[in-house]
XYZ file of C-alpha atoms in Angstrom:
478
model
C -27.334 11.361 -11.958
C -26.304 14.199 -14.184
C -22.686 14.127 -15.400
C -20.595 17.014 -16.646
C -18.360 16.505 -19.619
C -14.698 17.273 -19.097
C -13.660 20.566 -20.645
C -11.983 20.180 -24.009
C -8.880 22.092 -24.989
C -9.727 24.887 -27.370
C -8.656 23.975 -30.886
C -5.865 25.986 -32.424
C -6.901 28.243 -35.290
C -6.171 26.991 -38.766
C -3.876 29.075 -40.939
C -4.136 28.377 -44.627
C -3.105 31.725 -46.108
C -0.260 34.158 -45.307
C -2.799 36.934 -44.687
C -3.911 35.079 -41.547
C -0.501 35.459 -39.938
C -0.245 38.270 -37.367
C 1.854 41.373 -37.885
C 5.344 41.588 -36.424
C 4.328 44.447 -34.102
C 1.476 42.439 -32.612
C 3.785 39.642 -31.524
C 6.376 42.094 -30.212
C 3.763 43.678 -27.922
C 3.083 40.405 -26.098
C 4.108 40.211 -22.458
C 6.662 37.450 -23.106
C 8.344 39.379 -25.896
C 8.424 42.557 -23.826
C 10.419 40.694 -21.166
C 12.807 39.378 -23.808
C 13.180 42.862 -25.303
C 14.361 44.048 -21.894
C 16.945 41.259 -21.513
C 18.111 40.753 -25.110
C 17.241 43.969 -26.919
C 14.612 44.991 -29.420
C 16.701 44.195 -32.473
C 17.198 40.535 -31.511
C 13.491 40.111 -30.706
C 12.359 41.706 -33.946
C 14.725 39.522 -35.953
C 13.472 36.354 -34.230
C 9.808 37.233 -34.810
C 10.421 38.031 -38.461
C 12.263 34.735 -38.937
C 9.386 32.787 -37.360
C 6.773 34.523 -39.484
C 8.882 34.056 -42.610
C 9.215 30.350 -41.902
C 5.458 29.983 -41.291
C 4.665 31.970 -44.436
C 6.891 29.661 -46.485
C 5.151 26.571 -45.080
C 1.669 27.965 -45.830
C 2.644 28.885 -49.381
C 3.881 25.316 -49.798
C 0.342 24.098 -49.073
C 0.669 23.209 -45.401
C -2.185 23.939 -43.006
C -0.865 25.350 -39.727
C -2.492 24.895 -36.326
C -1.008 27.571 -34.095
C -1.850 30.866 -32.457
C 0.082 33.996 -31.513
C 1.254 32.444 -28.243
C 2.813 29.567 -30.179
C 4.577 31.997 -32.485
C 5.935 33.966 -29.538
C 7.202 30.693 -28.064
C 8.938 29.868 -31.347
C 10.603 33.284 -31.391
C 11.622 32.907 -27.745
C 13.300 29.588 -28.543
C 15.207 31.181 -31.407
C 16.431 33.931 -29.099
C 17.445 31.418 -26.432
C 19.404 29.412 -28.993
C 21.084 32.481 -30.427
C 22.241 33.769 -27.040
C 23.180 30.403 -25.532
C 26.938 30.043 -24.898
C 28.747 27.782 -27.328
C 31.564 26.960 -24.891
C 29.912 24.981 -22.106
C 31.135 22.973 -19.125
C 30.794 19.209 -19.484
C 31.452 16.168 -17.344
C 34.506 14.387 -18.730
C 33.811 10.716 -18.014
C 35.762 9.439 -21.020
C 38.623 8.084 -18.938
C 41.069 10.433 -20.701
C 42.233 13.011 -18.179
C 43.984 15.412 -20.567
C 41.343 15.246 -23.286
C 42.316 17.604 -26.109
C 38.736 17.960 -27.361
C 37.546 18.828 -23.858
C 40.184 21.461 -23.106
C 43.021 19.395 -21.624
C 44.261 20.388 -18.152
C 41.921 21.872 -15.554
C 43.512 24.824 -13.818
C 44.282 24.735 -10.099
C 42.226 27.068 -7.934
C 45.121 29.484 -7.402
C 45.393 29.932 -11.174
C 41.642 30.448 -11.521
C 41.727 33.162 -8.854
C 44.658 34.858 -10.586
C 42.871 34.795 -13.955
C 39.752 36.403 -12.473
C 41.873 39.150 -10.958
C 43.768 39.706 -14.229
C 40.503 39.999 -16.169
C 39.012 42.529 -13.785
C 41.895 44.941 -13.242
C 44.884 46.422 -15.081
C 48.113 44.512 -14.417
C 51.847 44.993 -14.874
C 52.020 42.709 -17.906
C 54.806 44.724 -19.539
C 55.537 47.326 -16.892
C 58.520 47.312 -14.540
C 57.186 48.382 -11.154
C 60.668 49.017 -9.782
C 61.817 51.709 -12.192
C 58.587 52.573 -14.024
C 59.875 51.549 -17.453
C 58.478 49.192 -20.054
C 58.995 45.581 -19.060
C 59.087 42.147 -20.726
C 56.112 39.868 -20.088
C 58.397 36.830 -20.020
C 60.009 38.279 -16.878
C 56.862 37.377 -14.937
C 57.678 33.666 -15.119
C 61.199 33.276 -16.515
C 63.074 33.029 -13.215
C 60.517 30.566 -11.897
C 60.786 28.356 -14.987
C 64.573 28.439 -14.829
C 64.518 27.422 -11.169
C 62.252 24.466 -11.929
C 64.073 23.284 -15.074
C 67.704 24.252 -14.564
C 67.705 26.229 -17.817
C 69.489 29.558 -18.288
C 66.558 31.382 -19.881
C 62.964 30.926 -21.014
C 60.264 32.466 -23.179
C 56.555 31.747 -23.664
C 54.373 31.403 -26.774
C 50.791 30.271 -27.299
C 51.381 26.493 -27.629
C 54.123 23.946 -28.192
C 53.531 23.813 -31.946
C 54.244 27.545 -32.024
C 57.318 26.982 -29.873
C 58.758 24.453 -32.330
C 57.932 26.717 -35.290
C 59.569 29.728 -33.665
C 62.719 27.848 -32.662
C 63.250 26.362 -36.121
C 62.458 29.663 -37.841
C 65.081 31.381 -35.694
C 67.887 28.832 -35.650
C 67.476 26.943 -38.928
C 65.777 29.050 -41.603
C 67.292 28.161 -44.977
C 69.401 25.395 -43.458
C 69.122 21.735 -42.510
C 67.932 20.071 -39.304
C 68.793 16.421 -38.655
C 66.056 14.236 -37.085
C 65.762 10.483 -36.601
C 63.242 8.893 -38.939
C 61.586 7.214 -35.964
C 60.781 10.604 -34.404
C 58.873 12.230 -37.266
C 55.696 12.411 -35.243
C 52.197 13.474 -36.174
C 49.951 14.658 -33.357
C 46.243 15.529 -33.307
C 44.979 17.835 -36.026
C 47.542 16.525 -38.537
C 50.397 18.517 -36.959
C 53.510 16.936 -38.461
C 57.150 17.656 -37.740
C 58.074 17.647 -41.469
C 55.344 20.192 -42.202
C 56.480 22.440 -39.363
C 60.029 22.267 -40.697
C 58.813 23.430 -44.097
C 56.769 26.308 -42.635
C 59.753 27.388 -40.561
C 61.929 27.566 -43.685
C 64.151 24.687 -42.553
C 65.038 21.558 -44.500
C 64.442 18.216 -42.824
C 67.222 15.648 -43.053
C 66.013 12.201 -41.974
C 68.510 9.732 -40.548
C 68.311 6.104 -39.485
C 65.263 3.908 -39.955
C 61.846 3.829 -38.327
C 62.993 1.489 -35.568
C 66.777 1.955 -35.354
C 68.984 5.046 -35.419
C 72.679 5.104 -34.497
C 75.276 7.775 -33.634
C 76.909 7.243 -37.025
C 73.635 8.238 -38.723
C 73.787 11.688 -37.135
C 77.501 12.080 -37.830
C 77.065 11.090 -41.460
C 74.330 13.671 -42.052
C 76.191 16.720 -40.747
C 77.678 19.078 -43.341
C 78.163 22.813 -43.896
C 74.406 23.297 -44.347
C 73.436 21.751 -41.025
C 71.910 24.195 -38.530
C 70.993 21.847 -35.664
C 70.364 18.315 -34.494
C 66.866 17.696 -33.159
C 65.245 15.091 -30.951
C 61.443 14.731 -30.865
C 59.858 12.948 -27.926
C 57.505 10.250 -29.252
C 54.827 11.095 -26.719
C 51.821 9.722 -28.617
C 53.187 6.342 -29.733
C 55.847 3.791 -28.840
C 58.160 1.712 -31.025
C 58.977 -1.622 -29.432
C 60.887 -4.738 -30.378
C 64.121 -4.563 -32.370
C 64.866 -0.894 -31.703
C 67.776 1.472 -31.171
C 67.700 5.160 -30.329
C 70.461 7.588 -29.506
C 70.145 9.232 -26.098
C 69.705 12.978 -25.672
C 73.134 13.187 -24.061
C 74.829 11.413 -26.962
C 73.058 13.514 -29.604
C 74.007 16.648 -27.654
C 77.621 15.456 -27.557
C 77.661 14.980 -31.324
C 76.045 18.383 -31.895
C 78.440 20.237 -29.597
C 81.471 18.485 -31.088
C 80.411 19.925 -34.448
C 79.583 23.364 -33.018
C 75.833 22.913 -33.455
C 72.872 23.371 -31.079
C 70.737 20.412 -30.031
C 66.982 21.010 -29.924
C 64.524 18.764 -28.083
C 60.767 18.887 -28.584
C 59.439 17.224 -25.427
C 55.787 17.631 -26.377
C 53.941 17.127 -23.090
C 56.838 17.972 -20.820
C 56.806 17.311 -17.086
C 58.602 19.182 -14.312
C 58.500 16.306 -11.818
C 59.535 12.683 -11.604
C 56.090 11.159 -11.823
C 57.300 7.972 -10.164
C 57.333 9.870 -6.857
C 53.522 9.834 -7.054
C 53.203 6.229 -8.185
C 52.817 7.146 -11.856
C 54.709 5.879 -14.933
C 58.083 7.448 -15.650
C 58.324 10.303 -18.124
C 61.542 12.184 -18.842
C 61.541 15.603 -17.174
C 62.513 18.957 -18.631
C 65.373 19.236 -16.098
C 66.764 15.853 -17.145
C 66.669 16.952 -20.775
C 68.474 20.203 -20.010
C 71.063 18.372 -17.910
C 71.603 15.912 -20.784
C 72.938 18.812 -22.834
C 69.964 20.080 -24.810
C 70.475 23.698 -25.841
C 66.767 24.337 -26.467
C 63.792 22.413 -25.063
C 60.155 23.049 -25.955
C 57.097 21.685 -24.123
C 53.417 22.373 -23.413
C 51.878 24.228 -20.505
C 48.485 22.505 -20.589
C 49.447 18.835 -20.563
C 51.491 17.155 -17.841
C 52.422 20.536 -16.394
C 48.737 21.104 -15.588
C 48.481 24.777 -16.527
C 47.020 26.925 -19.330
C 47.641 26.367 -23.021
C 51.131 27.648 -23.698
C 54.372 26.697 -25.385
C 57.394 27.013 -23.128
C 60.880 27.359 -24.602
C 63.874 26.952 -22.287
C 67.576 26.771 -22.948
C 70.814 28.672 -23.400
C 70.561 32.390 -22.751
C 72.093 33.480 -26.068
C 69.758 31.219 -28.067
C 66.655 32.349 -26.175
C 67.709 35.950 -26.864
C 67.846 35.215 -30.587
C 64.441 33.532 -30.474
C 62.859 36.509 -28.701
C 64.127 38.862 -31.432
C 62.361 36.894 -34.164
C 59.369 38.931 -35.497
C 57.266 35.770 -35.183
C 57.633 35.986 -31.422
C 55.215 38.910 -31.241
C 52.695 37.072 -33.406
C 52.891 34.006 -31.164
C 53.123 35.640 -27.745
C 50.578 35.046 -24.995
C 48.335 37.559 -23.248
C 47.848 38.446 -19.612
C 45.253 35.712 -19.017
C 47.750 32.988 -19.887
C 50.474 34.608 -17.822
C 48.107 35.025 -14.899
C 47.287 31.299 -14.982
C 50.809 30.061 -15.651
C 52.620 31.792 -12.793
C 50.582 30.350 -9.870
C 50.590 26.929 -11.536
C 54.381 26.974 -11.650
C 54.603 28.167 -8.027
C 52.766 25.042 -6.885
C 55.817 23.026 -7.937
C 57.915 24.825 -5.324
C 56.139 22.765 -2.634
C 56.150 19.082 -3.667
C 54.484 18.098 -0.392
C 51.165 19.703 -1.384
C 51.455 19.379 -5.167
C 49.187 16.330 -5.506
C 46.407 18.134 -3.628
C 46.740 21.589 -5.186
C 47.554 20.766 -8.829
C 44.285 19.550 -10.325
C 45.890 17.442 -13.055
C 48.129 15.562 -10.634
C 45.227 15.118 -8.214
C 43.185 13.450 -10.957
C 46.114 11.272 -12.007
C 46.581 10.009 -8.444
C 42.954 9.380 -7.413
C 42.543 6.031 -5.680
C 40.519 3.405 -7.497
C 38.802 2.570 -4.187
C 37.473 6.133 -3.935
C 36.091 5.924 -7.465
C 34.565 2.537 -6.676
C 32.727 4.036 -3.698
C 31.416 6.792 -5.989
C 30.243 4.235 -8.533
C 28.368 2.277 -5.874
C 26.574 5.454 -4.754
C 25.636 6.499 -8.283
C 24.664 3.077 -9.683
C 21.160 2.879 -8.139
C 20.421 6.500 -9.059
C 21.383 5.971 -12.668
C 19.587 2.634 -12.858
C 16.413 4.283 -11.573
C 16.728 7.095 -14.114
C 17.247 4.758 -17.075
C 14.679 2.170 -16.067
C 14.380 -1.432 -17.144
C 15.633 -0.918 -20.683
C 19.266 -0.611 -19.563
C 21.556 -2.402 -17.139
C 23.868 -0.230 -15.037
C 26.831 -1.959 -13.414
C 29.813 -0.785 -11.419
C 32.994 -1.840 -13.191
C 36.760 -1.626 -13.026
C 38.265 0.143 -16.013
C 41.425 1.880 -17.161
C 41.972 5.604 -17.560
C 44.667 7.160 -19.680
C 46.623 10.366 -19.219
C 45.813 11.689 -22.705
C 47.088 14.417 -25.052
C 49.796 12.079 -26.304
C 51.421 11.610 -22.905
C 52.441 8.053 -21.991
C 50.204 6.480 -24.656
C 50.725 2.851 -23.646
C 50.300 3.391 -19.896
C 46.959 2.943 -18.094
C 45.724 4.180 -14.736
C 43.526 1.691 -12.809
C 40.122 3.306 -12.468
C 36.487 2.595 -11.671
C 33.131 3.691 -13.000
C 29.803 2.654 -14.486
C 29.151 0.347 -17.411
C 25.768 0.712 -19.126
C 24.329 -1.613 -21.756
C 20.844 -2.400 -23.144
C 18.851 -5.046 -21.282
C 17.895 -6.568 -24.623
C 20.290 -7.308 -27.449
C 17.653 -6.278 -29.998
C 18.789 -2.993 -31.625
C 21.440 -2.671 -28.896
C 23.729 -0.574 -31.058
C 20.997 1.940 -31.819
C 19.977 2.094 -28.153
C 23.533 2.825 -27.062
C 23.903 5.575 -29.642
C 20.659 7.150 -28.474
C 21.697 6.854 -24.829
C 25.042 8.495 -25.504
C 23.167 11.344 -27.204
C 20.798 11.698 -24.226
C 23.778 12.119 -21.920
C 25.162 14.804 -24.246
C 21.895 16.770 -24.139
C 21.763 17.066 -20.341
C 22.013 20.608 -18.890
C 25.675 19.861 -18.205
C 26.509 17.339 -20.922
C 28.049 14.040 -19.871
C 30.718 12.712 -22.238
C 31.403 9.006 -21.872
C 32.982 6.359 -24.065
C 31.269 3.792 -26.285
C 33.261 0.579 -26.200
C 32.657 -3.158 -26.290
C 28.851 -2.891 -26.665
C 28.448 -0.587 -23.671
C 28.632 3.037 -22.597
C 31.445 3.454 -20.075
C 31.439 6.332 -17.597
C 34.887 6.554 -15.996
C 34.654 8.468 -12.714
C 38.293 9.525 -12.436
C 37.498 13.122 -13.411
C 34.275 13.328 -11.375
C 35.577 14.693 -8.090
C 33.480 14.699 -4.935
C 32.433 18.351 -5.225
C 30.879 17.657 -8.656
C 29.080 14.443 -7.763
C 25.922 16.114 -6.446
C 25.463 18.199 -9.619
C 25.987 15.101 -11.733
C 23.435 13.116 -9.709
C 20.817 15.904 -9.665
C 20.411 15.939 -13.427
C 20.130 12.170 -13.876
C 16.345 12.419 -13.593
C 16.287 14.273 -16.906
C 17.408 11.075 -18.632
C 14.027 9.452 -17.991
């Protein structure tokens, strides 16, 4: 019986000299490049082709023998174009267990804020225009009354983040003068942002009082002199001092400041507008409580516990806010219409506490039931085990989430998710590192947490409407 040999793949041509490389124009005339020229422009395509040919020419001159044809070179150029035009800011799945993850963008906006942002981006808006009398307006007016209603403050203004808020307040009220702060409150947050450094940049002089663990009323009183501009309290949101401690309350510091004719400033950091205990969460002092304690100025973030866009919110006495708004730095630190568009609907959600936990994304994630996450984990476990195969073990596991961004650092939220570890202990560390990288290279990267010889995927931030997309791409792990 006669047999027919299987067809062999045609060998790629050998290229041993630069003269064997095709001309730029020849590659640009290919069908694939013509399509890319239409979508990305001739200039980008020409640049990519020239870069590919230059790289190949360099390799040949170095003595390398190439095995490729024009189609391969077009593919190389296409990949360069795809990489160049790919977005750098991409959505990811946050399965780290940290809800307000600074590196992953902190708070997710509620749907009402997203809708408002889209509208603000697609149409002119009355950012600084008074619709009643047709005159120039103040962008702070869009949210000031709402903030005052929610905090009990007399006035408010907005800047681009809380660090800017602290800088602006100190620059306005204490430039060239002294500000008294407890030694135990000289915080450093992510990115090496330090209160002493901010003081220096604002032109104020820091006066430390007390010790790391104990500060008394007499320490504040003893530090006040003719050069003192303000007393300041800084909320230690990203650490806790326990044991033999003593701190002076906001109300008592405010009393000392007012007795001496000085303002009292409080940097709340995260800042919450609600008593979180009403939703079964750990207690955190609210902005209203701080104002009612006598603080003249309070600063806090918009994108942490508040659950809105990145912003620094300054509330307090009307005359002090007026001074702050006149500072030339205010214009440099102000926010644009996108931030205002997102902030206003976020704040309005707080007017209806009954629906807040459903509508405010951050609070909804904080209050997810561990049983719901456990059910998710049980659905996803066999899918992930199938995708990873016999080299890994995938288990459902109880775990602890954290709020993140320096808020309530010692408090945990009972959670549930998936724990993945190598089936063999041989080179387990290397396998876990490679697995974590594979998750990061998925179409929508998955960011988990390496801990205790396993990769942990906390499902707190994987809501039901995202579960299908997460599951669909698991096959790409194989």
